[in-house]
Amino acid sequence: MKTTFFFRRANAPWHHSIEELFGTIIGALPPSVTPFRYVMKRNSTGLRNRIVNTVDSAFHQGDVNHITGDVHYIALFLRKSRTILTIHDLRILLSGNRLKREVIRFFWFTMPAWRVRYITVISEFSKKELIRLTGIPSRKILVVYDCISADIVPFPRPFHAEKPVILQIGTTSNKNLDRVIPALAGLHVSLVIIGKLSDPQEAMLKQHKIDYVNRFNLPYAEVLEQYRQADIVLFASTYEGFGLPILEANAIGRPVIAGNNSSLPEVAGDAALLVDAGNIDEIRSAVIQLNGDPELRERLIRRGFDNVKRFHPQTIGAQFAGIYERLIREGT
């Protein structure tokens, strides 16, 4: 069965998340699926480019069409009975003015939902949020977790208790850096932040005298290297549709502190130290606890290795293949 995977046109080396994810999934599909990758002709900016992408996509359909994310609107001219859409993130519906939200809701969510057979989302939490925010019927929405790359392998490293390296993934508002910074104030740690800092964030880091390094625009291989060089991964996010950094840290063998909200407990299971992401003192206490308790660190690392088995590429690839076969059966 020829399956066309429709990808956005990525315009930067660090614009990697969807491409990395589905590259792994495609490599893990069973032999019954013949994948064909199609990348949009144009960047998804402006009305003209989006019209070109939508029309052009109609000429590259397979037996099954899979819109991998971001360019939801191209569903308009694809065969409904043979098309699925993966939605990764709903935060865009939670910010901005009302008019902008309504336009996005229609063209990126409501209209595509009419024009596809099924939508897949990356967590049970995301499914509930999609229903709440759009009213899309539950029967159209299937949960298929993101997978972890098979290339991510354990990387043992001595823990530096005298001055642990703490890895913070992300600088957008939901990544909660504005609470993480005061939580680390006065602790003898080194903070590595992935993602470009804003001027206020840099000012806060200096105000609290945090020893930090900021890295951004990194290719994925270099992001993984930052995990390997870390002692603790801190992901006290306030809102996530999935939470892949938890699994990346689990797979490499790093203890994780994560928020106890949205999808994070679902993804982490018992393989992270969960905290109230809105409580600075709780984040601080978790860092101190992990730094001083080697048995807890080892227990979380062992659980992490077990946790990632749920997200193995072959497991996720088989689930998608089952959906493609279902489309073929239902579309005949």
Tab-separated table of C-alpha atoms in Angstrom:
chain	number	residue	atom	x	y	z
A	1	MET	CA	0.000	0.000	0.000
A	2	LYS	CA	1.546	3.299	-1.113
A	3	THR	CA	1.281	5.836	1.668
A	4	THR	CA	2.137	9.454	0.960
A	5	PHE	CA	3.476	11.377	3.944
A	6	PHE	CA	2.934	15.098	3.467
A	7	PHE	CA	5.533	17.260	5.206
A	8	ARG	CA	5.747	21.004	5.736
A	9	ARG	CA	8.659	22.763	4.083
A	10	ALA	CA	11.172	23.079	6.922
A	11	ASN	CA	13.208	26.236	6.453
A	12	ALA	CA	15.821	25.913	9.192
A	13	PRO	CA	18.148	23.163	10.452
A	14	TRP	CA	16.578	23.258	13.922
A	15	HIS	CA	13.050	22.956	12.489
A	16	HIS	CA	13.237	19.240	13.096
A	17	SER	CA	10.559	17.861	15.376
A	18	ILE	CA	7.936	16.560	12.927
A	19	GLU	CA	10.553	15.502	10.397
A	20	GLU	CA	12.614	13.604	12.970
A	21	LEU	CA	9.548	11.928	14.416
A	22	PHE	CA	8.058	10.722	11.152
A	23	GLY	CA	11.445	9.830	9.742
A	24	THR	CA	11.715	7.362	12.613
A	25	ILE	CA	8.142	6.109	12.163
A	26	ILE	CA	8.579	5.606	8.410
A	27	GLY	CA	11.726	3.583	9.049
A	28	ALA	CA	9.791	1.315	11.421
A	29	LEU	CA	6.746	0.608	9.235
A	30	PRO	CA	6.052	-3.012	8.265
A	31	PRO	CA	6.779	-4.166	4.674
A	32	SER	CA	3.075	-3.899	3.765
A	33	VAL	CA	3.461	-0.087	3.700
A	34	THR	CA	5.393	1.581	0.867
A	35	PRO	CA	6.134	5.124	2.061
A	36	PHE	CA	6.480	8.148	-0.209
A	37	ARG	CA	7.602	11.445	1.298
A	38	TYR	CA	6.263	14.639	-0.210
A	39	VAL	CA	7.523	18.010	1.022
A	40	MET	CA	5.475	21.127	0.368
A	41	LYS	CA	6.667	23.252	-2.542
A	42	ARG	CA	6.416	26.423	-0.509
A	43	ASN	CA	6.723	27.576	3.068
A	44	SER	CA	3.419	27.734	4.907
A	45	THR	CA	3.250	31.528	4.934
A	46	GLY	CA	0.722	33.764	3.220
A	47	LEU	CA	-2.437	32.876	1.349
A	48	ARG	CA	-0.795	32.357	-2.057
A	49	ASN	CA	1.787	29.859	-0.785
A	50	ARG	CA	-0.855	27.901	1.076
A	51	ILE	CA	-3.115	27.717	-1.994
A	52	VAL	CA	-0.179	26.416	-4.050
A	53	ASN	CA	0.591	23.797	-1.396
A	54	THR	CA	-3.037	22.688	-1.197
A	55	VAL	CA	-3.530	22.306	-4.961
A	56	ASP	CA	-0.149	20.687	-5.537
A	57	SER	CA	-0.718	18.112	-2.795
A	58	ALA	CA	-3.783	16.807	-4.623
A	59	PHE	CA	-1.512	15.539	-7.424
A	60	HIS	CA	0.717	13.499	-5.097
A	61	GLN	CA	-1.780	11.275	-3.327
A	62	GLY	CA	-1.172	7.648	-2.479
A	63	ASP	CA	-3.438	4.773	-1.598
A	64	VAL	CA	-3.353	6.422	1.828
A	65	ASN	CA	-2.508	10.046	2.604
A	66	HIS	CA	-0.963	11.061	5.918
A	67	ILE	CA	-0.623	14.762	6.748
A	68	THR	CA	2.184	14.657	9.292
A	69	GLY	CA	1.402	17.992	10.913
A	70	ASP	CA	1.511	21.790	10.620
A	71	VAL	CA	0.035	21.976	7.078
A	72	HIS	CA	-3.396	20.740	8.135
A	73	TYR	CA	-5.145	22.877	5.504
A	74	ILE	CA	-3.919	20.769	2.544
A	75	ALA	CA	-6.633	18.244	3.436
A	76	LEU	CA	-9.063	20.319	1.339
A	77	PHE	CA	-8.363	18.525	-1.975
A	78	LEU	CA	-7.215	15.130	-0.689
A	79	ARG	CA	-9.493	12.075	-0.774
A	80	LYS	CA	-11.342	12.137	2.522
A	81	SER	CA	-11.802	8.371	2.798
A	82	ARG	CA	-8.050	7.742	2.447
A	83	THR	CA	-6.585	10.623	4.482
A	84	ILE	CA	-5.507	10.969	8.096
A	85	LEU	CA	-4.119	14.012	9.854
A	86	THR	CA	-1.786	14.069	12.847
A	87	ILE	CA	-2.239	17.036	15.184
A	88	HIS	CA	0.704	17.665	17.483
A	89	ASP	CA	-0.055	20.894	19.312
A	90	LEU	CA	-3.155	22.826	20.369
A	91	ARG	CA	-1.525	25.764	22.128
A	92	ILE	CA	-2.212	27.984	19.118
A	93	LEU	CA	-5.899	27.834	20.084
A	94	LEU	CA	-5.149	29.115	23.561
A	95	SER	CA	-3.411	32.398	22.706
A	96	GLY	CA	-3.860	35.486	20.557
A	97	ASN	CA	-6.956	37.571	19.966
A	98	ARG	CA	-10.330	35.963	19.417
A	99	LEU	CA	-10.524	36.666	15.670
A	100	LYS	CA	-7.133	35.069	15.043
A	101	ARG	CA	-8.084	32.033	17.116
A	102	GLU	CA	-11.333	31.584	15.191
A	103	VAL	CA	-9.586	31.815	11.799
A	104	ILE	CA	-6.990	29.255	12.893
A	105	ARG	CA	-9.664	27.045	14.438
A	106	PHE	CA	-11.531	26.895	11.118
A	107	PHE	CA	-8.676	26.505	8.609
A	108	TRP	CA	-6.319	24.371	10.718
A	109	PHE	CA	-8.790	22.272	12.711
A	110	THR	CA	-12.495	22.392	11.804
A	111	MET	CA	-12.161	22.338	7.995
A	112	PRO	CA	-9.434	19.658	7.956
A	113	ALA	CA	-11.561	17.555	10.335
A	114	TRP	CA	-14.343	17.570	7.736
A	115	ARG	CA	-11.904	16.524	5.023
A	116	VAL	CA	-10.101	13.591	6.661
A	117	ARG	CA	-11.281	10.166	7.759
A	118	TYR	CA	-9.369	10.168	11.031
A	119	ILE	CA	-7.278	12.490	13.137
A	120	THR	CA	-4.484	11.110	15.291
A	121	VAL	CA	-3.282	12.920	18.380
A	122	ILE	CA	-0.282	12.234	20.564
A	123	SER	CA	-1.882	11.705	23.977
A	124	GLU	CA	-5.198	11.103	25.708
A	125	PHE	CA	-4.827	14.594	27.131
A	126	SER	CA	-4.545	16.034	23.594
A	127	LYS	CA	-7.668	14.151	22.538
A	128	LYS	CA	-9.668	15.657	25.397
A	129	GLU	CA	-8.290	19.117	24.615
A	130	LEU	CA	-9.092	18.800	20.894
A	131	ILE	CA	-12.688	17.832	21.672
A	132	ARG	CA	-13.003	20.648	24.219
A	133	LEU	CA	-11.532	23.341	21.957
A	134	THR	CA	-13.048	22.360	18.603
A	135	GLY	CA	-15.999	20.050	19.154
A	136	ILE	CA	-14.577	17.489	16.726
A	137	PRO	CA	-16.372	14.172	17.408
A	138	SER	CA	-14.491	11.700	19.572
A	139	ARG	CA	-15.052	8.899	17.034
A	140	LYS	CA	-12.788	10.659	14.509
A	141	ILE	CA	-9.862	10.987	16.924
A	142	LEU	CA	-7.356	8.205	17.572
A	143	VAL	CA	-4.480	8.338	20.067
A	144	VAL	CA	-1.082	7.276	18.740
A	145	TYR	CA	1.849	8.296	20.905
A	146	ASP	CA	4.996	9.867	19.543
A	147	CYS	CA	7.869	7.414	19.360
A	148	ILE	CA	11.399	7.688	20.629
A	149	SER	CA	14.215	7.401	18.110
A	150	ALA	CA	15.892	4.006	18.093
A	151	ASP	CA	19.188	5.886	17.683
A	152	ILE	CA	18.926	7.268	21.230
A	153	VAL	CA	20.816	4.828	23.430
A	154	PRO	CA	21.935	4.883	27.078
A	155	PHE	CA	24.947	7.059	27.772
A	156	PRO	CA	26.268	6.377	31.284
A	157	ARG	CA	27.971	9.336	32.928
A	158	PRO	CA	29.104	9.960	36.514
A	159	PHE	CA	26.751	12.270	38.390
A	160	HIS	CA	28.407	15.545	39.431
A	161	ALA	CA	26.778	16.118	42.804
A	162	GLU	CA	29.140	18.975	43.680
A	163	LYS	CA	27.752	21.047	40.768
A	164	PRO	CA	25.202	19.174	38.662
A	165	VAL	CA	24.439	20.235	35.104
A	166	ILE	CA	20.713	20.846	34.774
A	167	LEU	CA	19.234	20.809	31.279
A	168	GLN	CA	16.208	23.021	30.643
A	169	ILE	CA	14.416	22.315	27.362
A	170	GLY	CA	12.635	25.333	25.870
A	171	THR	CA	12.178	29.012	26.607
A	172	THR	CA	8.581	29.662	25.539
A	173	SER	CA	6.132	30.665	28.248
A	174	ASN	CA	4.808	27.135	28.837
A	175	LYS	CA	8.353	25.856	29.475
A	176	ASN	CA	8.157	27.742	32.780
A	177	LEU	CA	11.663	29.217	32.822
A	178	ASP	CA	10.395	32.202	34.792
A	179	ARG	CA	9.741	29.858	37.729
A	180	VAL	CA	12.730	27.584	37.155
A	181	ILE	CA	15.185	30.480	37.479
A	182	PRO	CA	14.156	31.576	41.002
A	183	ALA	CA	13.848	27.901	41.976
A	184	LEU	CA	17.565	27.461	41.250
A	185	ALA	CA	18.693	30.703	42.880
A	186	GLY	CA	21.434	30.054	45.438
A	187	LEU	CA	21.962	26.431	44.404
A	188	HIS	CA	25.408	25.332	43.221
A	189	VAL	CA	24.304	24.170	39.771
A	190	SER	CA	25.034	24.871	36.138
A	191	LEU	CA	21.962	25.503	33.981
A	192	VAL	CA	22.018	24.704	30.252
A	193	ILE	CA	19.053	26.227	28.421
A	194	ILE	CA	18.002	25.032	24.965
A	195	GLY	CA	16.112	27.761	23.141
A	196	LYS	CA	16.753	31.446	22.531
A	197	LEU	CA	16.405	33.552	25.649
A	198	SER	CA	14.429	36.778	25.716
A	199	ASP	CA	15.971	39.917	27.178
A	200	PRO	CA	13.789	39.677	30.330
A	201	GLN	CA	14.837	36.048	30.814
A	202	GLU	CA	18.510	36.967	30.543
A	203	ALA	CA	17.964	39.784	33.014
A	204	MET	CA	16.286	37.380	35.448
A	205	LEU	CA	19.169	34.906	35.168
A	206	LYS	CA	21.638	37.643	35.996
A	207	GLN	CA	19.467	38.984	38.802
A	208	HIS	CA	19.400	35.552	40.474
A	209	LYS	CA	23.113	34.973	39.740
A	210	ILE	CA	22.509	31.716	37.867
A	211	ASP	CA	25.504	30.066	36.194
A	212	TYR	CA	24.007	29.338	32.782
A	213	VAL	CA	24.750	28.542	29.158
A	214	ASN	CA	22.260	29.313	26.399
A	215	ARG	CA	22.216	27.207	23.223
A	216	PHE	CA	19.744	27.545	20.378
A	217	ASN	CA	19.263	26.809	16.671
A	218	LEU	CA	20.860	23.422	17.273
A	219	PRO	CA	20.473	20.450	14.927
A	220	TYR	CA	18.902	17.465	16.609
A	221	ALA	CA	22.183	15.577	17.024
A	222	GLU	CA	23.558	18.453	19.097
A	223	VAL	CA	20.397	18.608	21.197
A	224	LEU	CA	20.921	14.952	22.080
A	225	GLU	CA	24.521	15.717	23.001
A	226	GLN	CA	23.233	18.212	25.565
A	227	TYR	CA	21.190	15.421	27.175
A	228	ARG	CA	24.323	13.260	27.359
A	229	GLN	CA	26.271	15.987	29.119
A	230	ALA	CA	23.505	16.737	31.626
A	231	ASP	CA	23.055	15.340	35.134
A	232	ILE	CA	19.360	16.221	35.523
A	233	VAL	CA	16.739	17.077	32.902
A	234	LEU	CA	14.295	19.686	34.197
A	235	PHE	CA	11.018	19.833	32.290
A	236	ALA	CA	8.636	21.574	34.684
A	237	SER	CA	6.410	22.685	31.819
A	238	THR	CA	2.962	24.093	32.479
A	239	TYR	CA	1.348	22.675	29.323
A	240	GLU	CA	2.372	19.950	26.877
A	241	GLY	CA	0.512	17.927	24.304
A	242	PHE	CA	3.083	15.164	24.756
A	243	GLY	CA	6.448	15.861	26.387
A	244	LEU	CA	9.105	14.156	24.257
A	245	PRO	CA	12.027	15.519	26.357
A	246	ILE	CA	10.957	13.166	29.153
A	247	LEU	CA	11.448	10.162	26.873
A	248	GLU	CA	14.685	11.445	25.383
A	249	ALA	CA	16.081	11.814	28.893
A	250	ASN	CA	14.704	8.382	29.875
A	251	ALA	CA	16.359	6.734	26.867
A	252	ILE	CA	19.761	8.338	27.491
A	253	GLY	CA	19.595	7.558	31.197
A	254	ARG	CA	19.066	10.865	32.968
A	255	PRO	CA	16.789	11.494	35.959
A	256	VAL	CA	13.880	13.769	35.094
A	257	ILE	CA	11.888	16.388	36.963
A	258	ALA	CA	8.598	17.082	35.159
A	259	GLY	CA	5.385	18.991	35.696
A	260	ASN	CA	2.405	17.058	37.044
A	261	ASN	CA	-0.020	18.591	34.541
A	262	SER	CA	-1.469	18.092	31.043
A	263	SER	CA	0.042	15.049	29.259
A	264	LEU	CA	3.229	14.824	31.317
A	265	PRO	CA	2.128	12.235	33.922
A	266	GLU	CA	0.673	10.137	31.064
A	267	VAL	CA	4.023	10.125	29.235
A	268	ALA	CA	6.310	9.914	32.264
A	269	GLY	CA	4.515	7.160	34.145
A	270	ASP	CA	6.659	6.438	37.198
A	271	ALA	CA	9.878	7.470	35.432
A	272	ALA	CA	10.051	11.108	36.556
A	273	LEU	CA	9.869	13.131	39.732
A	274	LEU	CA	6.615	15.045	39.226
A	275	VAL	CA	6.172	18.521	40.667
A	276	ASP	CA	3.596	21.278	40.719
A	277	ALA	CA	4.970	23.428	37.895
A	278	GLY	CA	3.393	26.518	39.429
A	279	ASN	CA	5.207	26.057	42.741
A	280	ILE	CA	8.755	27.449	42.788
A	281	ASP	CA	9.539	25.879	46.155
A	282	GLU	CA	8.452	22.444	44.917
A	283	ILE	CA	10.692	22.681	41.843
A	284	ARG	CA	13.601	23.726	44.050
A	285	SER	CA	12.989	20.908	46.522
A	286	ALA	CA	12.943	18.349	43.702
A	287	VAL	CA	16.341	19.517	42.442
A	288	ILE	CA	17.798	19.339	45.948
A	289	GLN	CA	16.241	15.908	46.523
A	290	LEU	CA	17.618	14.440	43.287
A	291	ASN	CA	21.045	15.909	43.871
A	292	GLY	CA	21.269	14.375	47.335
A	293	ASP	CA	19.656	10.985	46.763
A	294	PRO	CA	21.644	8.632	44.481
A	295	GLU	CA	19.204	5.769	45.090
A	296	LEU	CA	16.302	7.900	43.825
A	297	ARG	CA	18.305	8.887	40.753
A	298	GLU	CA	19.131	5.277	39.920
A	299	ARG	CA	15.540	4.203	40.489
A	300	LEU	CA	14.233	6.871	38.095
A	301	ILE	CA	16.853	5.944	35.499
A	302	ARG	CA	15.881	2.250	35.635
A	303	ARG	CA	12.217	3.121	35.370
A	304	GLY	CA	13.033	5.406	32.450
A	305	PHE	CA	14.566	2.550	30.471
A	306	ASP	CA	11.371	0.561	31.053
A	307	ASN	CA	9.136	3.517	30.235
A	308	VAL	CA	10.545	4.117	26.752
A	309	LYS	CA	9.585	0.590	25.691
A	310	ARG	CA	5.999	1.842	25.359
A	311	PHE	CA	7.161	4.297	22.724
A	312	HIS	CA	9.392	2.054	20.596
A	313	PRO	CA	9.321	2.928	16.863
A	314	GLN	CA	8.112	-0.539	15.810
A	315	THR	CA	5.212	-0.297	18.243
A	316	ILE	CA	4.107	3.078	16.900
A	317	GLY	CA	4.779	2.088	13.287
A	318	ALA	CA	2.545	-0.960	13.669
A	319	GLN	CA	-0.249	1.195	15.097
A	320	PHE	CA	-0.122	3.565	12.122
A	321	ALA	CA	0.007	0.648	9.678
A	322	GLY	CA	-3.153	-0.702	11.296
A	323	ILE	CA	-4.873	2.651	10.730
A	324	TYR	CA	-3.783	2.705	7.059
A	325	GLU	CA	-5.193	-0.790	6.553
A	326	ARG	CA	-8.398	0.309	8.232
A	327	LEU	CA	-8.669	3.221	5.781
A	328	ILE	CA	-8.249	0.885	2.836
A	329	ARG	CA	-10.949	-1.472	4.143
A	330	GLU	CA	-13.389	1.320	4.959
A	331	GLY	CA	-12.705	3.193	1.714
A	332	THR	CA	-13.597	0.299	-0.574
